[in-house]
PDB file of C-alpha atoms in Angstrom:
ATOM      1  CA  MET A   1      25.456 -19.255  -2.769  1.00  0.00           C
ATOM      2  CA  GLN A   2      24.389 -19.518   1.016  1.00  0.00           C
ATOM      3  CA  LYS A   3      20.691 -19.239   1.864  1.00  0.00           C
ATOM      4  CA  PHE A   4      19.957 -15.683   3.073  1.00  0.00           C
ATOM      5  CA  ILE A   5      18.186 -16.258   6.711  1.00  0.00           C
ATOM      6  CA  ASN A   6      16.895 -13.123   8.674  1.00  0.00           C
ATOM      7  CA  PHE A   7      19.518 -11.888  10.859  1.00  0.00           C
ATOM      8  CA  THR A   8      20.552  -9.046  13.288  1.00  0.00           C
ATOM      9  CA  SER A   9      24.077  -7.777  13.349  1.00  0.00           C
ATOM     10  CA  THR A  10      26.173  -4.674  14.344  1.00  0.00           C
ATOM     11  CA  ALA A  11      27.236  -2.561  11.181  1.00  0.00           C
ATOM     12  CA  ILE A  12      30.364  -0.862   9.851  1.00  0.00           C
ATOM     13  CA  PRO A  13      29.361   2.678   8.560  1.00  0.00           C
ATOM     14  CA  VAL A  14      31.320   4.128   5.695  1.00  0.00           C
ATOM     15  CA  SER A  15      29.393   7.490   4.905  1.00  0.00           C
ATOM     16  CA  ILE A  16      31.428   8.439   1.797  1.00  0.00           C
ATOM     17  CA  GLU A  17      29.059   9.096  -1.036  1.00  0.00           C
ATOM     18  CA  ASN A  18      30.069   8.185  -4.625  1.00  0.00           C
ATOM     19  CA  ILE A  19      32.170   5.284  -3.658  1.00  0.00           C
ATOM     20  CA  ASP A  20      32.785   3.506  -7.210  1.00  0.00           C
ATOM     21  CA  THR A  21      33.744   0.159  -7.963  1.00  0.00           C
ATOM     22  CA  ASP A  22      37.597   0.860  -8.263  1.00  0.00           C
ATOM     23  CA  GLN A  23      37.709   2.134  -4.671  1.00  0.00           C
ATOM     24  CA  ILE A  24      35.785  -0.907  -3.315  1.00  0.00           C
ATOM     25  CA  ILE A  25      38.209  -3.358  -5.162  1.00  0.00           C
ATOM     26  CA  PRO A  26      41.213  -1.480  -7.142  1.00  0.00           C
ATOM     27  CA  ALA A  27      41.574  -2.707 -10.736  1.00  0.00           C
ATOM     28  CA  ARG A  28      45.299  -4.241 -10.107  1.00  0.00           C
ATOM     29  CA  PHE A  29      43.272  -7.229  -8.150  1.00  0.00           C
ATOM     30  CA  LEU A  30      40.861  -8.186 -10.960  1.00  0.00           C
ATOM     31  CA  LYS A  31      43.358 -11.072 -12.481  1.00  0.00           C
ATOM     32  CA  SER A  32      41.732 -13.744 -10.735  1.00  0.00           C
ATOM     33  CA  THR A  33      38.310 -15.046 -11.999  1.00  0.00           C
ATOM     34  CA  LYS A  34      37.596 -17.130  -8.619  1.00  0.00           C
ATOM     35  CA  ARG A  35      35.466 -15.500  -6.015  1.00  0.00           C
ATOM     36  CA  GLU A  36      37.449 -16.084  -3.104  1.00  0.00           C
ATOM     37  CA  GLY A  37      40.328 -14.088  -1.509  1.00  0.00           C
ATOM     38  CA  PHE A  38      38.927 -10.575  -2.391  1.00  0.00           C
ATOM     39  CA  GLY A  39      37.750  -9.700   0.984  1.00  0.00           C
ATOM     40  CA  GLU A  40      41.332  -9.030   2.252  1.00  0.00           C
ATOM     41  CA  LYS A  41      41.600  -6.293  -0.572  1.00  0.00           C
ATOM     42  CA  LEU A  42      38.181  -4.643  -0.210  1.00  0.00           C
ATOM     43  CA  PHE A  43      38.801  -0.803   0.135  1.00  0.00           C
ATOM     44  CA  CYS A  44      42.438  -1.734  -0.173  1.00  0.00           C
ATOM     45  CA  ASP A  45      43.876   1.741  -1.012  1.00  0.00           C
ATOM     46  CA  TRP A  46      41.813   3.313   1.906  1.00  0.00           C
ATOM     47  CA  ARG A  47      42.445   0.627   4.234  1.00  0.00           C
ATOM     48  CA  TYR A  48      46.381   0.115   4.007  1.00  0.00           C
ATOM     49  CA  ASN A  49      49.386   2.257   3.761  1.00  0.00           C
ATOM     50  CA  ASN A  50      52.037   1.567   0.920  1.00  0.00           C
ATOM     51  CA  ASP A  51      53.946  -1.006   3.015  1.00  0.00           C
ATOM     52  CA  GLY A  52      50.980  -2.912   3.650  1.00  0.00           C
ATOM     53  CA  THR A  53      50.026  -1.991   7.177  1.00  0.00           C
ATOM     54  CA  PRO A  54      46.851  -0.663   8.346  1.00  0.00           C
ATOM     55  CA  LYS A  55      45.723   2.798   8.015  1.00  0.00           C
ATOM     56  CA  LYS A  56      44.483   3.569  11.795  1.00  0.00           C
ATOM     57  CA  ASP A  57      41.979   6.106  10.741  1.00  0.00           C
ATOM     58  CA  PHE A  58      39.940   3.851   8.375  1.00  0.00           C
ATOM     59  CA  ILE A  59      36.768   2.580   9.849  1.00  0.00           C
ATOM     60  CA  LEU A  60      37.383  -1.237   8.738  1.00  0.00           C
ATOM     61  CA  ASN A  61      40.652  -1.081  10.803  1.00  0.00           C
ATOM     62  CA  ASP A  62      38.673   0.448  13.892  1.00  0.00           C
ATOM     63  CA  ILE A  63      38.005  -2.469  16.373  1.00  0.00           C
ATOM     64  CA  LYS A  64      35.150  -0.522  17.497  1.00  0.00           C
ATOM     65  CA  TYR A  65      33.256  -1.292  14.462  1.00  0.00           C
ATOM     66  CA  LYS A  66      32.158  -4.904  13.301  1.00  0.00           C
ATOM     67  CA  GLY A  67      29.483  -6.733  11.611  1.00  0.00           C
ATOM     68  CA  SER A  68      28.027  -8.090   8.543  1.00  0.00           C
ATOM     69  CA  ILE A  69      26.289  -5.210   7.732  1.00  0.00           C
ATOM     70  CA  LEU A  70      27.917  -2.397   5.384  1.00  0.00           C
ATOM     71  CA  VAL A  71      26.227   0.981   5.884  1.00  0.00           C
ATOM     72  CA  ALA A  72      27.336   3.188   3.086  1.00  0.00           C
ATOM     73  CA  GLY A  73      26.688   6.741   1.539  1.00  0.00           C
ATOM     74  CA  LYS A  74      24.686   7.590  -1.342  1.00  0.00           C
ATOM     75  CA  ASN A  75      25.432   6.375  -4.966  1.00  0.00           C
ATOM     76  CA  PHE A  76      27.257   3.345  -3.800  1.00  0.00           C
ATOM     77  CA  GLY A  77      28.698   1.155  -6.523  1.00  0.00           C
ATOM     78  CA  CYS A  78      29.207   3.606  -9.044  1.00  0.00           C
ATOM     79  CA  GLY A  79      31.618   3.393 -12.061  1.00  0.00           C
ATOM     80  CA  SER A  80      32.881   0.320 -13.902  1.00  0.00           C
ATOM     81  CA  SER A  81      30.468  -2.626 -14.005  1.00  0.00           C
ATOM     82  CA  ARG A  82      33.236  -5.098 -12.283  1.00  0.00           C
ATOM     83  CA  GLU A  83      31.403  -7.729 -10.522  1.00  0.00           C
ATOM     84  CA  HIS A  84      34.519  -8.134  -8.025  1.00  0.00           C
ATOM     85  CA  ALA A  85      33.341  -5.338  -5.966  1.00  0.00           C
ATOM     86  CA  ALA A  86      30.233  -7.529  -4.851  1.00  0.00           C
ATOM     87  CA  TRP A  87      32.642 -10.605  -4.409  1.00  0.00           C
ATOM     88  CA  ALA A  88      34.815  -8.295  -2.446  1.00  0.00           C
ATOM     89  CA  ILE A  89      32.177  -7.363   0.019  1.00  0.00           C
ATOM     90  CA  TYR A  90      30.880 -10.658   0.420  1.00  0.00           C
ATOM     91  CA  ASP A  91      34.043 -12.300   0.776  1.00  0.00           C
ATOM     92  CA  ALA A  92      34.914  -9.809   3.418  1.00  0.00           C
ATOM     93  CA  GLY A  93      31.751 -11.297   5.589  1.00  0.00           C
ATOM     94  CA  PHE A  94      29.055  -9.014   4.701  1.00  0.00           C
ATOM     95  CA  LYS A  95      25.655 -10.009   4.151  1.00  0.00           C
ATOM     96  CA  ALA A  96      23.840  -7.158   3.197  1.00  0.00           C
ATOM     97  CA  VAL A  97      24.898  -3.240   2.137  1.00  0.00           C
ATOM     98  CA  VAL A  98      22.628  -0.315   3.058  1.00  0.00           C
ATOM     99  CA  SER A  99      22.427   3.102   1.274  1.00  0.00           C
ATOM    100  CA  SER A 100      20.091   5.421  -0.139  1.00  0.00           C
ATOM    101  CA  PHE A 101      21.081   4.802  -3.689  1.00  0.00           C
ATOM    102  CA  PHE A 102      22.967   1.856  -5.685  1.00  0.00           C
ATOM    103  CA  ALA A 103      24.487   1.959  -9.066  1.00  0.00           C
ATOM    104  CA  ASP A 104      21.919  -0.283 -10.970  1.00  0.00           C
ATOM    105  CA  ILE A 105      24.710  -2.618 -12.195  1.00  0.00           C
ATOM    106  CA  PHE A 106      26.435  -2.953  -8.880  1.00  0.00           C
ATOM    107  CA  LYS A 107      22.874  -3.789  -7.219  1.00  0.00           C
ATOM    108  CA  ASN A 108      22.256  -6.668  -9.822  1.00  0.00           C
ATOM    109  CA  ASN A 109      25.809  -8.009  -9.412  1.00  0.00           C
ATOM    110  CA  ALA A 110      25.126  -8.033  -5.611  1.00  0.00           C
ATOM    111  CA  LEU A 111      21.888  -9.954  -6.074  1.00  0.00           C
ATOM    112  CA  ASN A 112      23.577 -12.248  -8.183  1.00  0.00           C
ATOM    113  CA  ASN A 113      25.989 -13.246  -5.789  1.00  0.00           C
ATOM    114  CA  GLY A 114      23.884 -13.508  -2.683  1.00  0.00           C
ATOM    115  CA  LEU A 115      24.892  -9.899  -1.262  1.00  0.00           C
ATOM    116  CA  LEU A 116      21.649  -7.966  -0.287  1.00  0.00           C
ATOM    117  CA  PRO A 117      21.637  -4.331  -1.266  1.00  0.00           C
ATOM    118  CA  ILE A 118      19.123  -2.553   0.830  1.00  0.00           C
ATOM    119  CA  THR A 119      17.777   1.026  -0.394  1.00  0.00           C
ATOM    120  CA  VAL A 120      16.519   3.208   2.342  1.00  0.00           C
ATOM    121  CA  SER A 121      15.417   6.808   2.235  1.00  0.00           C
ATOM    122  CA  GLN A 122      18.198   9.284   3.097  1.00  0.00           C
ATOM    123  CA  ILE A 123      16.441  10.406   6.215  1.00  0.00           C
ATOM    124  CA  PHE A 124      16.635   6.616   7.530  1.00  0.00           C
ATOM    125  CA  LEU A 125      20.361   6.371   6.155  1.00  0.00           C
ATOM    126  CA  ASN A 126      21.208   9.596   8.097  1.00  0.00           C
ATOM    127  CA  THR A 127      19.841   8.215  11.258  1.00  0.00           C
ATOM    128  CA  LEU A 128      21.555   4.933  10.920  1.00  0.00           C
ATOM    129  CA  PHE A 129      24.955   7.011  10.579  1.00  0.00           C
ATOM    130  CA  GLN A 130      24.164   8.856  13.554  1.00  0.00           C
ATOM    131  CA  GLU A 131      22.862   5.842  15.801  1.00  0.00           C
ATOM    132  CA  ILE A 132      25.811   4.041  14.805  1.00  0.00           C
ATOM    133  CA  GLU A 133      28.234   6.850  15.650  1.00  0.00           C
ATOM    134  CA  LYS A 134      26.749   7.042  19.161  1.00  0.00           C
ATOM    135  CA  ASN A 135      26.718   3.451  19.849  1.00  0.00           C
ATOM    136  CA  PRO A 136      28.789   1.254  17.743  1.00  0.00           C
ATOM    137  CA  GLN A 137      27.121  -1.654  19.592  1.00  0.00           C
ATOM    138  CA  ILE A 138      23.801  -0.899  18.117  1.00  0.00           C
ATOM    139  CA  THR A 139      22.286  -3.628  16.224  1.00  0.00           C
ATOM    140  CA  ILE A 140      20.397  -3.671  12.979  1.00  0.00           C
ATOM    141  CA  THR A 141      17.973  -6.464  12.141  1.00  0.00           C
ATOM    142  CA  ILE A 142      17.272  -7.511   8.473  1.00  0.00           C
ATOM    143  CA  ASP A 143      14.010  -9.059   7.873  1.00  0.00           C
ATOM    144  CA  ILE A 144      14.128 -10.287   4.168  1.00  0.00           C
ATOM    145  CA  ASN A 145      10.743 -12.191   4.429  1.00  0.00           C
ATOM    146  CA  ASN A 146       8.909  -8.984   5.222  1.00  0.00           C
ATOM    147  CA  GLN A 147      11.446  -6.789   3.409  1.00  0.00           C
ATOM    148  CA  LYS A 148      12.029  -4.666   6.733  1.00  0.00           C
ATOM    149  CA  ILE A 149      15.004  -3.339   8.097  1.00  0.00           C
ATOM    150  CA  ILE A 150      15.073  -2.222  12.005  1.00  0.00           C
ATOM    151  CA  CYS A 151      17.330  -0.253  13.791  1.00  0.00           C
ATOM    152  CA  ASN A 152      17.225  -1.746  17.348  1.00  0.00           C
ATOM    153  CA  THR A 153      17.237   1.671  19.411  1.00  0.00           C
ATOM    154  CA  SER A 154      14.600   2.273  21.864  1.00  0.00           C
ATOM    155  CA  GLN A 155      12.432   3.353  19.293  1.00  0.00           C
ATOM    156  CA  LYS A 156      12.785   0.501  17.192  1.00  0.00           C
ATOM    157  CA  MET A 157      12.788   2.486  13.949  1.00  0.00           C
ATOM    158  CA  ASN A 158      12.229   0.611  10.739  1.00  0.00           C
ATOM    159  CA  GLU A 159      11.538   1.290   6.948  1.00  0.00           C
ATOM    160  CA  LEU A 160      10.313  -1.141   4.510  1.00  0.00           C
ATOM    161  CA  PHE A 161      12.629  -1.933   1.407  1.00  0.00           C
ATOM    162  CA  GLU A 162      11.742  -3.396  -2.115  1.00  0.00           C
ATOM    163  CA  ILE A 163      13.353  -6.364  -3.673  1.00  0.00           C
ATOM    164  CA  ASN A 164      12.580  -7.719  -7.245  1.00  0.00           C
ATOM    165  CA  PRO A 165      10.534 -10.970  -6.355  1.00  0.00           C
ATOM    166  CA  TYR A 166      12.637 -13.260  -8.514  1.00  0.00           C
ATOM    167  CA  TYR A 167      15.832 -12.042  -6.531  1.00  0.00           C
ATOM    168  CA  LYS A 168      14.129 -12.286  -3.337  1.00  0.00           C
ATOM    169  CA  THR A 169      13.218 -16.195  -4.066  1.00  0.00           C
ATOM    170  CA  CYS A 170      17.043 -16.619  -5.257  1.00  0.00           C
ATOM    171  CA  ILE A 171      18.561 -14.965  -1.987  1.00  0.00           C
ATOM    172  CA  ILE A 172      16.339 -16.637   0.410  1.00  0.00           C
ATOM    173  CA  ASN A 173      17.190 -20.279  -1.148  1.00  0.00           C
ATOM    174  CA  GLY A 174      20.751 -19.763  -2.125  1.00  0.00           C
ATOM    175  CA  TYR A 175      19.893 -20.101  -5.918  1.00  0.00           C
ATOM    176  CA  ASN A 176      21.977 -19.058  -8.653  1.00  0.00           C
ATOM    177  CA  ASN A 177      20.268 -18.512 -12.124  1.00  0.00           C
ATOM    178  CA  ILE A 178      20.511 -22.222 -13.068  1.00  0.00           C
ATOM    179  CA  ASP A 179      19.423 -23.348  -9.425  1.00  0.00           C
ATOM    180  CA  TYR A 180      16.353 -21.315  -9.948  1.00  0.00           C
ATOM    181  CA  LEU A 181      15.552 -23.046 -13.188  1.00  0.00           C
ATOM    182  CA  LEU A 182      16.149 -26.282 -12.024  1.00  0.00           C
ATOM    183  CA  SER A 183      13.879 -25.467  -8.859  1.00  0.00           C
ATOM    184  CA  ILE A 184      10.975 -25.102 -11.278  1.00  0.00           C
ATOM    185  CA  GLN A 185      11.770 -27.909 -13.778  1.00  0.00           C
ATOM    186  CA  ASP A 186       8.546 -29.421 -13.327  1.00  0.00           C
ATOM    187  CA  LYS A 187       6.500 -26.275 -14.117  1.00  0.00           C
ATOM    188  CA  ILE A 188       8.528 -25.856 -17.339  1.00  0.00           C
ATOM    189  CA  ILE A 189       8.087 -29.237 -18.523  1.00  0.00           C
ATOM    190  CA  THR A 190       4.585 -28.790 -17.843  1.00  0.00           C
ATOM    191  CA  PHE A 191       4.177 -25.574 -19.698  1.00  0.00           C
ATOM    192  CA  GLU A 192       6.240 -26.790 -22.620  1.00  0.00           C
ATOM    193  CA  LYS A 193       3.723 -29.945 -22.924  1.00  0.00           C
ATOM    194  CA  LYS A 194       0.752 -27.771 -23.219  1.00  0.00           C
ATOM    195  CA  GLN A 195       2.306 -25.750 -26.146  1.00  0.00           C
ATOM    196  CA  PRO A 196       1.211 -26.402 -29.657  1.00  0.00           C
ATOM    197  CA  PHE A 197       3.494 -28.222 -31.992  1.00  0.00           C
ATOM    198  CA  LYS A 198       5.403 -26.237 -34.415  1.00  0.00           C
ATOM    199  CA  LEU A 199       7.186 -27.279 -37.553  1.00  0.00           C
ATOM    200  CA  ASN A 200       9.666 -25.011 -39.151  1.00  0.00           C
ATOM    201  CA  ASN A 201       8.483 -22.161 -37.211  1.00  0.00           C
ATOM    202  CA  GLN A 202       5.102 -22.126 -38.523  1.00  0.00           C
ATOM    203  CA  SER A 203       1.983 -22.129 -36.423  1.00  0.00           C
TER     204      SER A 203
END
């Protein structure tokens, strides 16, 4: 995975609540086990007509809205546990998803794949939607080191967000689970050497 570096970007708002993983990436596209190529299928049934042409009224097809931050309605990623949903969002160029609530399985899948899910208060989320609607060029800063999200209006409104320390380390360094274990290999070896020898599971 790529290392996650603090960044500032415009955002794409999808204010629909209860977006499930089948809406994020329909089940008919789950045949591949490779992570690449899912970005163009993100929100496919909302994004394209039956003949494959873009739907003009869907936000991802509106040239006013660009950026690497997806701002989504409450209860994002509910439904089935497909990891492909996180793959599709990441492959579409998003580095972070902001919502007031994430389904637990989606949240873990996102973190395991380098996509940062940021949980904010409903009031903060509503304000983000309002500010982006007023000015699609407004930027948002993601400061993972200080666990802060900042909407760069004149008031510089901001909010702290929580992230598990293990996942924070992995996201910042671009580690998967194996990479993390290798990064602390010396500590593991030292710990094992200090353990009393056991024979046949007896102390």
